[in-house]
Amino acid sequence: MNPGSDLETQVMELIIHAGAARSDAMEALRAARNRQWPQAEALLAEASAAARLAHRIQTRLIGEDQGQGKIPVNLIMVHAQDHLMNAMLARELVDEIIALHRDIDALQRRENHDDTL
């Protein structure tokens, strides 16, 4: 197998998994906005799993490079790293925003309960 081809495959897999992680995180946020808590949690778990797969690929590539420039840095590699970092940030921010949605939901429920008394 052509070593460059294997690298290209790994980079594309990193992009695919990172993209899935970001997409799942955003879907989780939409579910939370609609108070679909179990679905939001399931999607967050899927986002985390996809991010872990992408991160493993990144870690493997870093190990293969050994800080010596053995792996060529090209536009697609930079694109892959960008996807991963965006996915990781999205996952963290979505987690916090979902917590805020839960707090808002609890306050609204408490307010509605107080209004019925």
XYZ file of N, CA and C in Angstrom:
351
model
N 0.847 -1.193 0.000
C 0.000 0.000 0.000
C 0.881 1.241 0.000
N 0.479 2.229 -0.702
C 1.187 3.495 -0.781
C 1.065 4.217 0.562
N 2.220 4.536 1.220
C 2.136 5.203 2.528
C 1.355 6.510 2.480
N 1.476 7.261 1.386
C 0.717 8.504 1.260
C -0.773 8.251 1.221
N -1.154 7.149 0.591
C -2.568 6.783 0.507
C -3.116 6.446 1.886
N -2.318 5.734 2.686
C -2.738 5.397 4.048
C -2.912 6.673 4.874
N -1.994 7.602 4.719
C -2.096 8.877 5.429
C -3.356 9.618 4.997
N -3.599 9.641 3.701
C -4.795 10.313 3.190
C -6.061 9.673 3.759
N -6.072 8.354 3.845
C -7.222 7.644 4.414
C -7.421 8.028 5.873
N -6.333 8.067 6.639
C -6.429 8.427 8.051
C -6.945 9.857 8.223
N -6.439 10.754 7.395
C -6.865 12.152 7.492
C -8.344 12.284 7.136
N -8.776 11.576 6.113
C -10.194 11.628 5.736
C -11.074 11.037 6.842
N -10.616 9.960 7.480
C -11.371 9.383 8.600
C -11.454 10.373 9.757
N -10.367 11.087 10.001
C -10.373 12.098 11.055
C -11.434 13.155 10.748
N -11.478 13.610 9.500
C -12.468 14.614 9.098
C -13.887 14.070 9.261
N -14.101 12.837 8.838
C -15.439 12.229 8.925
C -15.896 12.120 10.376
N -15.025 11.601 11.248
C -15.409 11.430 12.657
C -15.591 12.781 13.355
N -14.717 13.733 13.060
C -14.855 15.059 13.667
C -16.140 15.733 13.190
N -16.449 15.585 11.918
C -17.694 16.157 11.390
C -18.918 15.542 12.036
N -18.866 14.227 12.239
C -19.983 13.541 12.901
C -20.128 14.027 14.343
N -19.004 14.231 15.019
C -19.049 14.703 16.405
C -19.709 16.074 16.489
N -19.317 16.975 15.610
C -19.900 18.312 15.613
C -21.388 18.257 15.265
N -21.727 17.477 14.268
C -23.122 17.351 13.841
C -23.988 16.781 14.960
N -23.506 15.732 15.620
C -24.257 15.129 16.727
C -24.426 16.114 17.879
N -23.383 16.893 18.159
C -23.473 17.883 19.237
C -24.539 18.928 18.922
N -24.567 19.388 17.686
C -25.561 20.393 17.307
C -26.973 19.807 17.321
N -27.117 18.563 16.920
C -28.429 17.908 17.004
C -28.861 17.765 18.458
N -27.912 17.491 19.337
C -28.223 17.391 20.765
C -28.748 18.721 21.287
N -28.149 19.795 20.834
C -28.599 21.122 21.251
C -30.028 21.387 20.780
N -30.331 21.013 19.547
C -31.704 21.190 19.044
C -32.690 20.343 19.859
N -32.294 19.135 20.212
C -33.165 18.278 21.018
C -33.400 18.904 22.392
N -32.352 19.446 22.981
C -32.491 20.074 24.298
C -33.394 21.297 24.229
N -33.272 22.053 23.161
C -34.126 23.233 23.013
C -35.597 22.829 22.981
N -35.864 21.624 22.496
C -37.232 21.089 22.453
C -37.562 20.230 23.675
N -36.709 20.312 24.682
C -36.885 19.580 25.946
C -36.943 18.067 25.747
N -36.229 17.580 24.778
C -36.119 16.137 24.530
C -34.815 15.663 25.178
N -34.828 15.621 26.505
C -33.609 15.366 27.273
C -32.964 14.017 26.977
N -33.713 12.909 26.928
C -33.057 11.626 26.631
C -32.379 11.622 25.255
N -33.048 12.226 24.270
C -32.455 12.289 22.932
C -31.200 13.165 22.953
N -31.257 14.264 23.672
C -30.093 15.152 23.769
C -28.910 14.419 24.391
N -29.168 13.681 25.460
C -28.089 12.933 26.117
C -27.514 11.858 25.199
N -28.382 11.161 24.470
C -27.918 10.120 23.545
C -27.054 10.731 22.445
N -27.475 11.867 21.921
C -26.702 12.529 20.868
C -25.372 13.057 21.392
N -25.357 13.533 22.631
C -24.090 13.963 23.224
C -23.139 12.784 23.375
N -23.676 11.637 23.748
C -22.843 10.436 23.863
C -22.282 10.043 22.496
N -23.105 10.140 21.459
C -22.635 9.844 20.100
C -21.564 10.846 19.680
N -21.758 12.104 20.025
C -20.767 13.130 19.696
C -19.439 12.832 20.379
N -19.506 12.430 21.631
C -18.286 12.100 22.369
C -17.574 10.898 21.762
N -18.342 9.890 21.380
C -17.748 8.690 20.779
C -17.061 9.028 19.457
N -17.706 9.831 18.629
C -17.111 10.217 17.346
C -15.860 11.069 17.567
N -15.905 11.960 18.545
C -14.740 12.795 18.848
C -13.576 11.945 19.341
N -13.874 10.916 20.140
C -12.807 10.020 20.609
C -12.137 9.306 19.440
N -12.944 8.845 18.470
C -12.376 8.178 17.294
C -11.463 9.137 16.525
N -11.921 10.361 16.330
C -11.105 11.351 15.625
C -9.834 11.658 16.407
N -9.960 11.784 17.716
C -8.800 12.107 18.549
C -7.777 10.979 18.533
N -8.248 9.732 18.493
C -7.318 8.597 18.405
C -6.498 8.657 17.122
N -7.153 9.015 16.031
C -6.433 9.144 14.760
C -5.397 10.257 14.874
N -5.795 11.386 15.433
C -4.865 12.496 15.608
C -3.675 12.068 16.466
N -3.941 11.374 17.559
C -2.878 10.919 18.450
C -1.938 9.959 17.734
N -2.504 9.064 16.935
C -1.685 8.115 16.173
C -0.787 8.863 15.182
N -1.343 9.851 14.498
C -0.552 10.629 13.541
C 0.564 11.402 14.241
N 0.265 11.962 15.387
C 1.286 12.683 16.152
C 2.394 11.722 16.566
N 2.016 10.524 17.006
C 3.012 9.519 17.384
C 3.882 9.099 16.212
N 3.272 8.930 15.051
C 4.030 8.549 13.858
C 4.992 9.659 13.439
N 4.598 10.889 13.633
C 5.430 12.030 13.251
C 6.615 12.192 14.197
N 6.418 11.897 15.456
C 7.442 12.006 16.500
C 8.073 13.398 16.568
N 7.303 14.409 16.191
C 7.810 15.775 16.266
C 8.955 16.067 15.315
N 9.128 15.228 14.311
C 10.271 15.378 13.406
C 9.855 15.711 11.979
N 8.612 16.046 11.759
C 8.168 16.409 10.424
C 8.088 15.242 9.462
N 7.900 14.032 9.997
C 7.806 12.843 9.146
C 6.500 12.814 8.358
N 5.484 13.433 8.900
C 4.181 13.461 8.232
C 4.029 14.830 7.576
N 3.772 14.842 6.274
C 3.653 16.130 5.582
C 2.423 16.907 6.047
N 2.639 18.176 6.268
C 1.530 19.052 6.637
C 1.064 19.740 5.351
N -0.152 19.420 4.963
C -0.717 20.015 3.758
C -2.092 20.581 4.106
N -2.737 21.124 3.122
C -4.018 21.784 3.368
C -5.061 20.825 3.941
N -5.106 19.598 3.455
C -6.110 18.641 3.952
C -5.826 18.266 5.410
N -4.543 18.195 5.794
C -4.189 17.909 7.192
C -4.630 19.071 8.084
N -4.383 20.288 7.646
C -4.810 21.462 8.411
C -6.335 21.479 8.520
N -7.005 21.154 7.437
C -8.468 21.090 7.417
C -8.972 20.061 8.439
N -8.318 18.918 8.491
C -8.706 17.863 9.434
C -8.543 18.334 10.877
N -7.425 18.988 11.171
C -7.190 19.483 12.520
C -8.221 20.554 12.887
N -8.558 21.382 11.919
C -9.575 22.409 12.136
C -10.921 21.768 12.473
N -11.280 20.733 11.732
C -12.533 20.017 12.002
C -12.537 19.443 13.419
N -11.435 18.833 13.808
C -11.374 18.218 15.135
C -11.488 19.267 16.235
N -10.752 20.352 16.116
C -10.804 21.375 17.154
C -12.193 22.011 17.231
N -12.820 22.246 16.082
C -14.186 22.782 16.084
C -15.159 21.808 16.733
N -15.004 20.537 16.448
C -15.891 19.524 17.029
C -15.728 19.462 18.543
N -14.479 19.516 19.004
C -14.240 19.450 20.446
C -14.812 20.680 21.150
N -14.617 21.845 20.549
C -15.165 23.066 21.136
C -16.692 23.049 21.111
N -17.260 22.624 19.986
C -18.725 22.552 19.886
C -19.278 21.633 20.966
N -18.647 20.498 21.172
C -19.115 19.523 22.169
C -19.122 20.148 23.559
N -18.053 20.838 23.905
C -17.965 21.464 25.223
C -19.007 22.575 25.391
N -19.139 23.421 24.379
C -20.112 24.515 24.463
C -21.545 24.002 24.495
N -21.838 23.001 23.690
C -23.187 22.425 23.667
C -23.525 21.837 25.032
N -22.568 21.192 25.653
C -22.786 20.634 26.992
C -23.220 21.742 27.958
N -22.533 22.868 27.920
C -22.867 23.989 28.802
C -24.223 24.602 28.446
N -24.496 24.744 27.159
C -25.771 25.340 26.738
C -26.940 24.435 27.114
N -26.745 23.136 27.001
C -27.805 22.204 27.405
C -28.064 22.325 28.904
N -27.006 22.494 29.681
C -27.191 22.685 31.128
C -28.021 23.944 31.385
N -27.778 24.994 30.622
C -28.578 26.216 30.764
C -30.035 25.972 30.376
N -30.251 25.225 29.306
C -31.629 24.896 28.902
C -32.343 24.122 30.016
N -31.631 23.209 30.654
C -32.231 22.450 31.762
C -32.602 23.386 32.912
N -31.697 24.315 33.223
C -31.976 25.278 34.295
C -33.195 26.138 33.961
N -33.256 26.613 32.735
C -34.402 27.426 32.301
C -35.688 26.618 32.386
N -35.631 25.375 31.937
C -36.811 24.510 31.986
C -37.272 24.319 33.432
N -36.333 24.093 34.332
C -36.686 23.898 35.741
C -37.314 25.164 36.324
N -36.760 26.314 35.987
C -37.323 27.579 36.478
C -38.724 27.819 35.928
N -38.915 27.521 34.650
C -40.243 27.702 34.050
C -41.254 26.755 34.679
N -40.843 25.535 34.929
C -41.752 24.577 35.569
C -42.112 25.038 36.978
N -41.132 25.544 37.704
C -41.379 26.029 39.061
C -42.318 27.233 39.022
N -42.082 28.138 38.075
C -42.937 29.318 37.943
C -44.365 28.915 37.586
N -44.516 27.992 36.662
C -45.854 27.516 36.280
C -46.540 26.815 37.444
N -45.775 26.092 38.236
C -46.340 25.409 39.402
C -46.806 26.431 40.430
N -45.994 27.467 40.648
C -46.362 28.510 41.609
C -47.610 29.270 41.160
N -47.776 29.436 39.851
C -48.952 30.145 39.326
C -50.241 29.368 39.563
N -50.154 28.062 39.680
C -51.360 27.249 39.865
C -51.774 27.159 41.325
N -50.935 27.646 42.210
C -51.270 27.575 43.643
C -52.190 28.676 44.080
